[in-house]
Amino acid sequence: MAPKPAFELPYFYNYRPYFTLQPVRDTREKQIQLWKELILSFCKHYGMYIVDVDDFPLFANKSIERKLTNEARELFLNALVMEGRAEWLGKDHRKCLLLWRRIEDWADLIISWVQENALENGVVTLDEMRTGDEARGTDLENLEMIILERAVRLLEARGKAQMFKGSSADDTGVKFFI
Amino acid sequence: MLLLEAQLSESGRPILQPGEIECQLIDSTDIDLEQETKPPYWNPLLGGIVSLTTHRIIWIERTRKKEPVQSRAFAIPHPAVHALEPPKKGGLKSLFGKQAVKLRIVVGIRKDGALATRDAASAVRVVMVFRNLDSNSDAFVTRFQEVLEAKAWTVIPPTSALPGRAHPGSEPSFSGRQDGSQPSRAFTTAHAGVSGILKREEAQAKQADETLQEAFGDLNALMSKAKDMVALAERIRMRLAGSSGGTGGGTDEGEGSRQEMQDLLLSVGIASPVTRENAGALYHQQLSRQLSDFVGPLLVKSNGMMALVDVYCFFNRARGTELISPDDLLQACRLWERVNAPVRLRRFESGVLIVQARGHSDEAIFAQLAQLVKTPDGTHFGISASDAARALGLPPALAKEELLAAEYRGLLCRDDGADGLRFYHNFFLELDSLQEAAAGQQQ
């Protein structure tokens, strides 16, 4: 598979004020909006699910020698959390799970993937779903386990799947009824 | 009208003549004529402020709030006053509680009915009625008598008396003045030519020297000399202005120090400061007006705004020994709106207080700033407070306030990096979303 083309950063990514938390309300709201969109599309482009607050490439721009303060990083991610597009992992707010596709959308994606690969009534492990041959080249490839598990749980609640606990987390099997 | 019309400043303070000093102010005062001498066209002047100066009695119409019309003012020059008839004390009426106090002033009038400063044909009684019973009318009357005795109007103001002007032939003639007694300078060969000029310069230098010596010799003497000092400062300033225009070929440093000197001297000299003693209850209101008159020209020089702290320094320096407290200054500023002054006090978001002309708007400054951030340098590196100060001709502290105000309005945004706080064009508000930004870029 060809490597993904580099993400195209918006031109204002090289504007210094973009990296300073704006104190005026209207301006700040627009700034938060732009950051939220940028973080989501960047993660989606590279298939990233977890943002490390202290080490996320977008948060520092070496070419203009600017980086976001810790306060700004948390603020922008928090804005995503409020919208249900992200979740803090742990109370210290150092890592953030990004849902650039909502759980329901992931669940729908799994259904169509199951149908495409004729896995109805068959059993697959969670791990196979993200690393198996069938997953290669799809958005499920290397999907964060937490997200996958939640999407399957959602399907379980809808009566479309059943999970079987295995000896370890990786061995958890899923049976789909569609 | 029997009385002479008097000039008022924009804020409603009387414009004093050279050498004239305000001695006492009193409010709620009427000026009327005795019944039997009242001409048919006479209207009494009611409820105004009366200012007693060394040269005149000035009645100033009370301004009503929010009324842009200039109030009127009328004056009686002291030379026209023949006598005062102070209110009688302990009369029968005083037994029945307090009454408005009346002061009768006998003034000379010419045959045509106008005020006569000399050679009066007849005399009429002008009645001043002090309606404010709390005001110290006794002190006013006493002061009036003192002033009449002092005859300050016969003294030639020092600015004109000292031969400081460049052309010896163009001494202003005083024959047209009220006293008309000043003999014009006789022309002799001793005063002519280069030696004459040198002699005069020498005499002048000596005189200036003596004034300084006397003044600094003793603080009391300094106080009494304050007026002369102001005149001297004024004269030096005139000379500086004249010589910088004439020679032109000074070194930069010389020019700089001359400019500085001129600036210093420009801010010297309120010859007749409003004080608690001479204004009493009118203190803050009159102080407010005087301050407004004083600040006006300064604002023009400093691009329309000044920090209140600077105003305080300048004002007190100009007042010499009659210093006012910061509190009085603030009160005076707060009264500006009430007295319809052409200047106003303004508070920036940060709490910094400044004084600016009433007509002055931020729009012009914002437009300048908006232009500044769109220059190539401004786009790349932003503008700092000192960049803005240089471009706007304001002190950096005020320039920063303007930047913050422009930011608050959404015109600018900030970069708080290693180079300090810098301001940029606010691109945030131009963008609605990332997609739009990308689309805009591709166009």
mmCIF file of N, CA, C and O in Angstrom, chain A residues 74-156:
data_model
loop_
_atom_site.group_PDB
_atom_site.id
_atom_site.type_symbol
_atom_site.label_atom_id
_atom_site.label_comp_id
_atom_site.label_asym_id
_atom_site.label_seq_id
_atom_site.Cartn_x
_atom_site.Cartn_y
_atom_site.Cartn_z
ATOM 1 N N GLU A 74 -5.262 21.798 26.450
ATOM 2 C CA GLU A 74 -6.378 21.196 27.178
ATOM 3 C C GLU A 74 -7.685 21.817 26.768
ATOM 4 O O GLU A 74 -8.713 21.141 26.657
ATOM 5 N N LEU A 75 -7.659 23.147 26.559
ATOM 6 C CA LEU A 75 -8.886 23.847 26.210
ATOM 7 C C LEU A 75 -9.450 23.348 24.890
ATOM 8 O O LEU A 75 -10.644 23.074 24.763
ATOM 9 N N PHE A 76 -8.564 23.195 23.878
ATOM 10 C CA PHE A 76 -9.028 22.784 22.554
ATOM 11 C C PHE A 76 -9.547 21.342 22.587
ATOM 12 O O PHE A 76 -10.595 21.039 22.022
ATOM 13 N N LEU A 77 -8.825 20.473 23.306
ATOM 14 C CA LEU A 77 -9.259 19.086 23.391
ATOM 15 C C LEU A 77 -10.549 18.977 24.184
ATOM 16 O O LEU A 77 -11.453 18.227 23.837
ATOM 17 N N ASN A 78 -10.632 19.795 25.239
ATOM 18 C CA ASN A 78 -11.840 19.801 26.041
ATOM 19 C C ASN A 78 -13.046 20.205 25.204
ATOM 20 O O ASN A 78 -14.145 19.671 25.396
ATOM 21 N N ALA A 79 -12.815 21.163 24.291
ATOM 22 C CA ALA A 79 -13.902 21.603 23.421
ATOM 23 C C ALA A 79 -14.395 20.415 22.591
ATOM 24 O O ALA A 79 -15.598 20.266 22.363
ATOM 25 N N LEU A 80 -13.476 19.540 22.170
ATOM 26 C CA LEU A 80 -13.852 18.331 21.421
ATOM 27 C C LEU A 80 -14.600 17.354 22.327
ATOM 28 O O LEU A 80 -15.573 16.725 21.908
ATOM 29 N N VAL A 81 -14.118 17.242 23.574
ATOM 30 C CA VAL A 81 -14.773 16.334 24.521
ATOM 31 C C VAL A 81 -16.213 16.769 24.732
ATOM 32 O O VAL A 81 -17.135 15.947 24.751
ATOM 33 N N MET A 82 -16.413 18.090 24.890
ATOM 34 C CA MET A 82 -17.757 18.620 25.103
ATOM 35 C C MET A 82 -18.696 18.255 23.961
ATOM 36 O O MET A 82 -19.886 18.072 24.168
ATOM 37 N N GLU A 83 -18.118 18.188 22.767
ATOM 38 C CA GLU A 83 -18.943 17.898 21.600
ATOM 39 C C GLU A 83 -19.126 16.404 21.385
ATOM 40 O O GLU A 83 -19.771 15.993 20.421
ATOM 41 N N GLY A 84 -18.503 15.604 22.222
ATOM 42 C CA GLY A 84 -18.582 14.155 22.062
ATOM 43 C C GLY A 84 -17.656 13.636 20.975
ATOM 44 O O GLY A 84 -17.810 12.516 20.510
ATOM 45 N N ARG A 85 -16.694 14.462 20.559
ATOM 46 C CA ARG A 85 -15.766 14.015 19.525
ATOM 47 C C ARG A 85 -14.454 13.521 20.128
ATOM 48 O O ARG A 85 -13.526 13.189 19.402
ATOM 49 N N ALA A 86 -14.377 13.527 21.463
ATOM 50 C CA ALA A 86 -13.152 13.051 22.108
ATOM 51 C C ALA A 86 -13.471 12.694 23.545
ATOM 52 O O ALA A 86 -14.523 13.072 24.064
ATOM 53 N N GLU A 87 -12.570 11.920 24.154
ATOM 54 C CA GLU A 87 -12.740 11.565 25.564
ATOM 55 C C GLU A 87 -11.386 11.564 26.229
ATOM 56 O O GLU A 87 -10.399 11.122 25.642
ATOM 57 N N TRP A 88 -11.369 12.090 27.455
ATOM 58 C CA TRP A 88 -10.113 12.052 28.194
ATOM 59 C C TRP A 88 -9.864 10.625 28.658
ATOM 60 O O TRP A 88 -10.787 9.942 29.094
ATOM 61 N N LEU A 89 -8.620 10.178 28.551
ATOM 62 C CA LEU A 89 -8.246 8.865 29.068
ATOM 63 C C LEU A 89 -7.522 9.111 30.379
ATOM 64 O O LEU A 89 -6.382 9.551 30.377
ATOM 65 N N GLY A 90 -8.203 8.919 31.497
ATOM 66 C CA GLY A 90 -7.578 9.175 32.777
ATOM 67 C C GLY A 90 -7.879 10.590 33.231
ATOM 68 O O GLY A 90 -8.153 11.478 32.434
ATOM 69 N N LYS A 91 -7.831 10.733 34.560
ATOM 70 C CA LYS A 91 -8.236 12.010 35.119
ATOM 71 C C LYS A 91 -7.176 13.089 34.982
ATOM 72 O O LYS A 91 -7.460 14.270 35.175
ATOM 73 N N ASP A 92 -5.964 12.709 34.681
ATOM 74 C CA ASP A 92 -4.922 13.738 34.618
ATOM 75 C C ASP A 92 -4.938 14.488 33.279
ATOM 76 O O ASP A 92 -4.173 15.409 33.072
ATOM 77 N N HIS A 93 -5.824 14.062 32.382
ATOM 78 C CA HIS A 93 -5.969 14.780 31.105
ATOM 79 C C HIS A 93 -4.659 14.880 30.316
ATOM 80 O O HIS A 93 -4.333 15.922 29.765
ATOM 81 N N ARG A 94 -3.908 13.797 30.300
ATOM 82 C CA ARG A 94 -2.668 13.824 29.515
ATOM 83 C C ARG A 94 -2.873 13.137 28.167
ATOM 84 O O ARG A 94 -2.103 13.358 27.250
ATOM 85 N N LYS A 95 -3.872 12.290 28.086
ATOM 86 C CA LYS A 95 -4.127 11.578 26.836
ATOM 87 C C LYS A 95 -5.593 11.706 26.495
ATOM 88 O O LYS A 95 -6.445 11.744 27.375
ATOM 89 N N CYS A 96 -5.858 11.757 25.217
ATOM 90 C CA CYS A 96 -7.225 12.005 24.798
ATOM 91 C C CYS A 96 -7.576 11.073 23.644
ATOM 92 O O CYS A 96 -6.816 10.938 22.685
ATOM 93 N N LEU A 97 -8.711 10.397 23.782
ATOM 94 C CA LEU A 97 -9.172 9.499 22.724
ATOM 95 C C LEU A 97 -9.998 10.302 21.734
ATOM 96 O O LEU A 97 -10.948 10.969 22.117
ATOM 97 N N LEU A 98 -9.594 10.222 20.475
ATOM 98 C CA LEU A 98 -10.283 11.040 19.478
ATOM 99 C C LEU A 98 -11.304 10.205 18.722
ATOM 100 O O LEU A 98 -11.005 9.121 18.246
ATOM 101 N N LEU A 99 -12.499 10.704 18.639
ATOM 102 C CA LEU A 99 -13.551 10.004 17.900
ATOM 103 C C LEU A 99 -13.863 10.807 16.649
ATOM 104 O O LEU A 99 -14.885 11.483 16.586
ATOM 105 N N TRP A 100 -12.960 10.746 15.706
ATOM 106 C CA TRP A 100 -13.238 11.509 14.498
ATOM 107 C C TRP A 100 -14.350 10.861 13.692
ATOM 108 O O TRP A 100 -14.920 11.440 12.800
ATOM 109 N N ARG A 101 -14.666 9.589 14.097
ATOM 110 C CA ARG A 101 -15.903 8.978 13.633
ATOM 111 C C ARG A 101 -16.645 8.576 14.903
ATOM 112 O O ARG A 101 -16.039 7.999 15.809
ATOM 113 N N ARG A 102 -17.887 8.951 15.011
ATOM 114 C CA ARG A 102 -18.618 8.631 16.241
ATOM 115 C C ARG A 102 -18.778 7.109 16.388
ATOM 116 O O ARG A 102 -18.714 6.365 15.410
ATOM 117 N N ILE A 103 -19.031 6.668 17.629
ATOM 118 C CA ILE A 103 -19.160 5.236 17.905
ATOM 119 C C ILE A 103 -20.248 4.600 17.020
ATOM 120 O O ILE A 103 -20.063 3.516 16.452
ATOM 121 N N GLU A 104 -21.385 5.308 16.886
ATOM 122 C CA GLU A 104 -22.485 4.760 16.051
ATOM 123 C C GLU A 104 -22.000 4.543 14.618
ATOM 124 O O GLU A 104 -22.337 3.547 13.971
ATOM 125 N N ASP A 105 -21.191 5.514 14.148
ATOM 126 C CA ASP A 105 -20.697 5.407 12.769
ATOM 127 C C ASP A 105 -19.724 4.242 12.630
ATOM 128 O O ASP A 105 -19.707 3.535 11.631
ATOM 129 N N TRP A 106 -18.934 4.058 13.695
ATOM 130 C CA TRP A 106 -18.030 2.896 13.682
ATOM 131 C C TRP A 106 -18.836 1.604 13.631
ATOM 132 O O TRP A 106 -18.512 0.683 12.884
ATOM 133 N N ALA A 107 -19.918 1.589 14.429
ATOM 134 C CA ALA A 107 -20.761 0.385 14.488
ATOM 135 C C ALA A 107 -21.343 0.093 13.105
ATOM 136 O O ALA A 107 -21.318 -1.051 12.626
ATOM 137 N N ASP A 108 -21.837 1.143 12.445
ATOM 138 C CA ASP A 108 -22.387 0.978 11.094
ATOM 139 C C ASP A 108 -21.326 0.463 10.131
ATOM 140 O O ASP A 108 -21.584 -0.393 9.283
ATOM 141 N N LEU A 109 -20.122 1.011 10.318
ATOM 142 C CA LEU A 109 -19.030 0.594 9.443
ATOM 143 C C LEU A 109 -18.734 -0.891 9.624
ATOM 144 O O LEU A 109 -18.479 -1.619 8.662
ATOM 145 N N ILE A 110 -18.799 -1.335 10.889
ATOM 146 C CA ILE A 110 -18.533 -2.755 11.178
ATOM 147 C C ILE A 110 -19.586 -3.623 10.493
ATOM 148 O O ILE A 110 -19.262 -4.655 9.883
ATOM 149 N N ILE A 111 -20.849 -3.199 10.578
ATOM 150 C CA ILE A 111 -21.926 -3.967 9.958
ATOM 151 C C ILE A 111 -21.657 -4.159 8.462
ATOM 152 O O ILE A 111 -21.688 -5.284 7.926
ATOM 153 N N SER A 112 -21.344 -3.063 7.804
ATOM 154 C CA SER A 112 -21.130 -3.197 6.350
ATOM 155 C C SER A 112 -19.879 -4.023 6.050
ATOM 156 O O SER A 112 -19.833 -4.757 5.065
ATOM 157 N N TRP A 113 -18.896 -3.936 6.972
ATOM 158 C CA TRP A 113 -17.680 -4.744 6.781
ATOM 159 C C TRP A 113 -18.007 -6.232 6.933
ATOM 160 O O TRP A 113 -17.538 -7.068 6.166
ATOM 161 N N VAL A 114 -18.877 -6.535 7.931
ATOM 162 C CA VAL A 114 -19.294 -7.918 8.161
ATOM 163 C C VAL A 114 -20.014 -8.450 6.929
ATOM 164 O O VAL A 114 -19.753 -9.553 6.444
ATOM 165 N N GLN A 115 -20.903 -7.615 6.394
ATOM 166 C CA GLN A 115 -21.664 -8.038 5.223
ATOM 167 C C GLN A 115 -20.756 -8.242 4.018
ATOM 168 O O GLN A 115 -20.865 -9.231 3.298
ATOM 169 N N GLU A 116 -19.820 -7.322 3.810
ATOM 170 C CA GLU A 116 -18.904 -7.430 2.670
ATOM 171 C C GLU A 116 -18.101 -8.733 2.740
ATOM 172 O O GLU A 116 -17.825 -9.352 1.713
ATOM 173 N N ASN A 117 -17.701 -9.072 3.964
ATOM 174 C CA ASN A 117 -16.858 -10.258 4.100
ATOM 175 C C ASN A 117 -17.648 -11.515 4.467
ATOM 176 O O ASN A 117 -17.045 -12.515 4.845
ATOM 177 N N ALA A 118 -18.973 -11.445 4.384
ATOM 178 C CA ALA A 118 -19.837 -12.597 4.638
ATOM 179 C C ALA A 118 -19.524 -13.279 5.957
ATOM 180 O O ALA A 118 -19.318 -14.473 6.036
ATOM 181 N N LEU A 119 -19.429 -12.494 7.019
ATOM 182 C CA LEU A 119 -19.092 -13.034 8.324
ATOM 183 C C LEU A 119 -20.325 -13.209 9.205
ATOM 184 O O LEU A 119 -20.208 -13.466 10.405
ATOM 185 N N GLU A 120 -21.539 -13.050 8.586
ATOM 186 C CA GLU A 120 -22.741 -13.213 9.391
ATOM 187 C C GLU A 120 -22.751 -14.607 10.005
ATOM 188 O O GLU A 120 -22.427 -15.593 9.328
ATOM 189 N N ASN A 121 -23.118 -14.642 11.310
ATOM 190 C CA ASN A 121 -23.183 -15.881 12.070
ATOM 191 C C ASN A 121 -21.827 -16.546 12.284
ATOM 192 O O ASN A 121 -21.749 -17.613 12.868
ATOM 193 N N GLY A 122 -20.809 -15.939 11.791
ATOM 194 C CA GLY A 122 -19.468 -16.468 12.056
ATOM 195 C C GLY A 122 -18.898 -15.816 13.302
ATOM 196 O O GLY A 122 -19.481 -14.891 13.853
ATOM 197 N N VAL A 123 -17.785 -16.320 13.764
ATOM 198 C CA VAL A 123 -17.148 -15.735 14.945
ATOM 199 C C VAL A 123 -15.762 -15.236 14.586
ATOM 200 O O VAL A 123 -14.979 -15.937 13.968
ATOM 201 N N VAL A 124 -15.482 -13.988 14.957
ATOM 202 C CA VAL A 124 -14.127 -13.429 14.797
ATOM 203 C C VAL A 124 -13.697 -12.860 16.138
ATOM 204 O O VAL A 124 -14.534 -12.498 16.959
ATOM 205 N N THR A 125 -12.392 -12.813 16.345
ATOM 206 C CA THR A 125 -11.940 -12.123 17.563
ATOM 207 C C THR A 125 -11.831 -10.634 17.260
ATOM 208 O O THR A 125 -11.715 -10.224 16.094
ATOM 209 N N LEU A 126 -11.847 -9.864 18.347
ATOM 210 C CA LEU A 126 -11.717 -8.420 18.175
ATOM 211 C C LEU A 126 -10.401 -8.104 17.480
ATOM 212 O O LEU A 126 -10.320 -7.215 16.627
ATOM 213 N N ASP A 127 -9.379 -8.823 17.880
ATOM 214 C CA ASP A 127 -8.058 -8.560 17.327
ATOM 215 C C ASP A 127 -8.030 -8.815 15.829
ATOM 216 O O ASP A 127 -7.418 -8.055 15.078
ATOM 217 N N GLU A 128 -8.709 -9.923 15.391
ATOM 218 C CA GLU A 128 -8.768 -10.213 13.958
ATOM 219 C C GLU A 128 -9.455 -9.087 13.189
ATOM 220 O O GLU A 128 -9.126 -8.793 12.051
ATOM 221 N N MET A 129 -10.445 -8.472 13.859
ATOM 222 C CA MET A 129 -11.192 -7.421 13.177
ATOM 223 C C MET A 129 -10.310 -6.233 12.794
ATOM 224 O O MET A 129 -10.591 -5.519 11.848
ATOM 225 N N ARG A 130 -9.251 -6.024 13.570
ATOM 226 C CA ARG A 130 -8.434 -4.844 13.276
ATOM 227 C C ARG A 130 -7.074 -5.199 12.673
ATOM 228 O O ARG A 130 -6.379 -4.331 12.153
ATOM 229 N N THR A 131 -6.707 -6.470 12.755
ATOM 230 C CA THR A 131 -5.405 -6.825 12.199
ATOM 231 C C THR A 131 -5.490 -7.936 11.153
ATOM 232 O O THR A 131 -4.513 -8.213 10.477
ATOM 233 N N GLY A 132 -6.677 -8.552 11.039
ATOM 234 C CA GLY A 132 -6.809 -9.688 10.112
ATOM 235 C C GLY A 132 -6.750 -9.253 8.652
ATOM 236 O O GLY A 132 -6.722 -8.048 8.345
ATOM 237 N N ASP A 133 -6.704 -10.273 7.749
ATOM 238 C CA ASP A 133 -6.621 -9.965 6.315
ATOM 239 C C ASP A 133 -7.808 -9.152 5.833
ATOM 240 O O ASP A 133 -7.677 -8.275 4.989
ATOM 241 N N GLU A 134 -8.988 -9.493 6.430
ATOM 242 C CA GLU A 134 -10.186 -8.794 5.986
ATOM 243 C C GLU A 134 -10.161 -7.311 6.344
ATOM 244 O O GLU A 134 -10.850 -6.512 5.725
ATOM 245 N N ALA A 135 -9.392 -7.008 7.387
ATOM 246 C CA ALA A 135 -9.374 -5.613 7.842
ATOM 247 C C ALA A 135 -8.422 -4.756 7.022
ATOM 248 O O ALA A 135 -8.540 -3.535 6.982
ATOM 249 N N ARG A 136 -7.479 -5.435 6.358
ATOM 250 C CA ARG A 136 -6.438 -4.674 5.661
ATOM 251 C C ARG A 136 -7.043 -3.714 4.633
ATOM 252 O O ARG A 136 -7.929 -4.082 3.872
ATOM 253 N N GLY A 137 -6.580 -2.497 4.676
ATOM 254 C CA GLY A 137 -7.030 -1.516 3.680
ATOM 255 C C GLY A 137 -8.338 -0.843 4.030
ATOM 256 O O GLY A 137 -8.741 0.108 3.378
ATOM 257 N N THR A 138 -8.997 -1.349 5.092
ATOM 258 C CA THR A 138 -10.230 -0.655 5.488
ATOM 259 C C THR A 138 -9.929 0.259 6.677
ATOM 260 O O THR A 138 -8.832 0.225 7.236
ATOM 261 N N ASP A 139 -10.928 1.055 7.069
ATOM 262 C CA ASP A 139 -10.741 1.950 8.208
ATOM 263 C C ASP A 139 -10.643 1.194 9.525
ATOM 264 O O ASP A 139 -10.245 1.745 10.532
ATOM 265 N N LEU A 140 -11.009 -0.111 9.470
ATOM 266 C CA LEU A 140 -10.926 -0.892 10.714
ATOM 267 C C LEU A 140 -9.487 -1.271 11.030
ATOM 268 O O LEU A 140 -9.175 -1.630 12.164
ATOM 269 N N GLU A 141 -8.645 -1.213 10.051
ATOM 270 C CA GLU A 141 -7.257 -1.614 10.249
ATOM 271 C C GLU A 141 -6.635 -0.760 11.350
ATOM 272 O O GLU A 141 -6.674 0.475 11.304
ATOM 273 N N ASN A 142 -6.092 -1.458 12.358
ATOM 274 C CA ASN A 142 -5.443 -0.800 13.484
ATOM 275 C C ASN A 142 -6.355 0.144 14.265
ATOM 276 O O ASN A 142 -5.897 1.081 14.901
ATOM 277 N N LEU A 143 -7.635 -0.121 14.214
ATOM 278 C CA LEU A 143 -8.562 0.684 15.004
ATOM 279 C C LEU A 143 -8.254 0.502 16.484
ATOM 280 O O LEU A 143 -7.945 -0.600 16.938
ATOM 281 N N GLU A 144 -8.304 1.563 17.184
ATOM 282 C CA GLU A 144 -8.015 1.530 18.617
ATOM 283 C C GLU A 144 -8.963 0.550 19.305
ATOM 284 O O GLU A 144 -10.168 0.572 19.085
ATOM 285 N N MET A 145 -8.384 -0.312 20.143
ATOM 286 C CA MET A 145 -9.168 -1.366 20.762
ATOM 287 C C MET A 145 -10.366 -0.832 21.553
ATOM 288 O O MET A 145 -11.462 -1.388 21.510
ATOM 289 N N ILE A 146 -10.121 0.273 22.245
ATOM 290 C CA ILE A 146 -11.203 0.827 23.067
ATOM 291 C C ILE A 146 -12.402 1.187 22.199
ATOM 292 O O ILE A 146 -13.557 0.916 22.545
ATOM 293 N N ILE A 147 -12.125 1.781 21.056
ATOM 294 C CA ILE A 147 -13.212 2.199 20.168
ATOM 295 C C ILE A 147 -13.924 0.977 19.604
ATOM 296 O O ILE A 147 -15.147 0.897 19.598
ATOM 297 N N LEU A 148 -13.122 0.015 19.196
ATOM 298 C CA LEU A 148 -13.700 -1.196 18.601
ATOM 299 C C LEU A 148 -14.622 -1.888 19.600
ATOM 300 O O LEU A 148 -15.750 -2.254 19.276
ATOM 301 N N GLU A 149 -14.111 -2.027 20.823
ATOM 302 C CA GLU A 149 -14.878 -2.705 21.845
ATOM 303 C C GLU A 149 -16.197 -1.991 22.074
ATOM 304 O O GLU A 149 -17.256 -2.606 22.208
ATOM 305 N N ARG A 150 -16.133 -0.639 22.100
ATOM 306 C CA ARG A 150 -17.354 0.132 22.359
ATOM 307 C C ARG A 150 -18.343 0.002 21.207
ATOM 308 O O ARG A 150 -19.542 -0.092 21.430
ATOM 309 N N ALA A 151 -17.805 -0.021 20.009
ATOM 310 C CA ALA A 151 -18.701 -0.130 18.847
ATOM 311 C C ALA A 151 -19.405 -1.483 18.878
ATOM 312 O O ALA A 151 -20.611 -1.567 18.626
ATOM 313 N N VAL A 152 -18.635 -2.533 19.233
ATOM 314 C CA VAL A 152 -19.231 -3.874 19.282
ATOM 315 C C VAL A 152 -20.258 -3.940 20.403
ATOM 316 O O VAL A 152 -21.333 -4.513 20.254
ATOM 317 N N ARG A 153 -19.940 -3.287 21.522
ATOM 318 C CA ARG A 153 -20.921 -3.253 22.629
ATOM 319 C C ARG A 153 -22.224 -2.627 22.182
ATOM 320 O O ARG A 153 -23.299 -3.031 22.572
ATOM 321 N N LEU A 154 -22.078 -1.609 21.392
ATOM 322 C CA LEU A 154 -23.264 -0.915 20.900
ATOM 323 C C LEU A 154 -24.092 -1.856 20.041
ATOM 324 O O LEU A 154 -25.314 -1.920 20.161
ATOM 325 N N LEU A 155 -23.384 -2.634 19.213
ATOM 326 C CA LEU A 155 -24.086 -3.608 18.356
ATOM 327 C C LEU A 155 -24.754 -4.676 19.209
ATOM 328 O O LEU A 155 -25.863 -5.131 18.917
ATOM 329 N N GLU A 156 -24.057 -5.048 20.293
ATOM 330 C CA GLU A 156 -24.598 -6.039 21.219
ATOM 331 C C GLU A 156 -25.924 -5.528 21.792
ATOM 332 O O GLU A 156 -26.916 -6.259 21.855
#
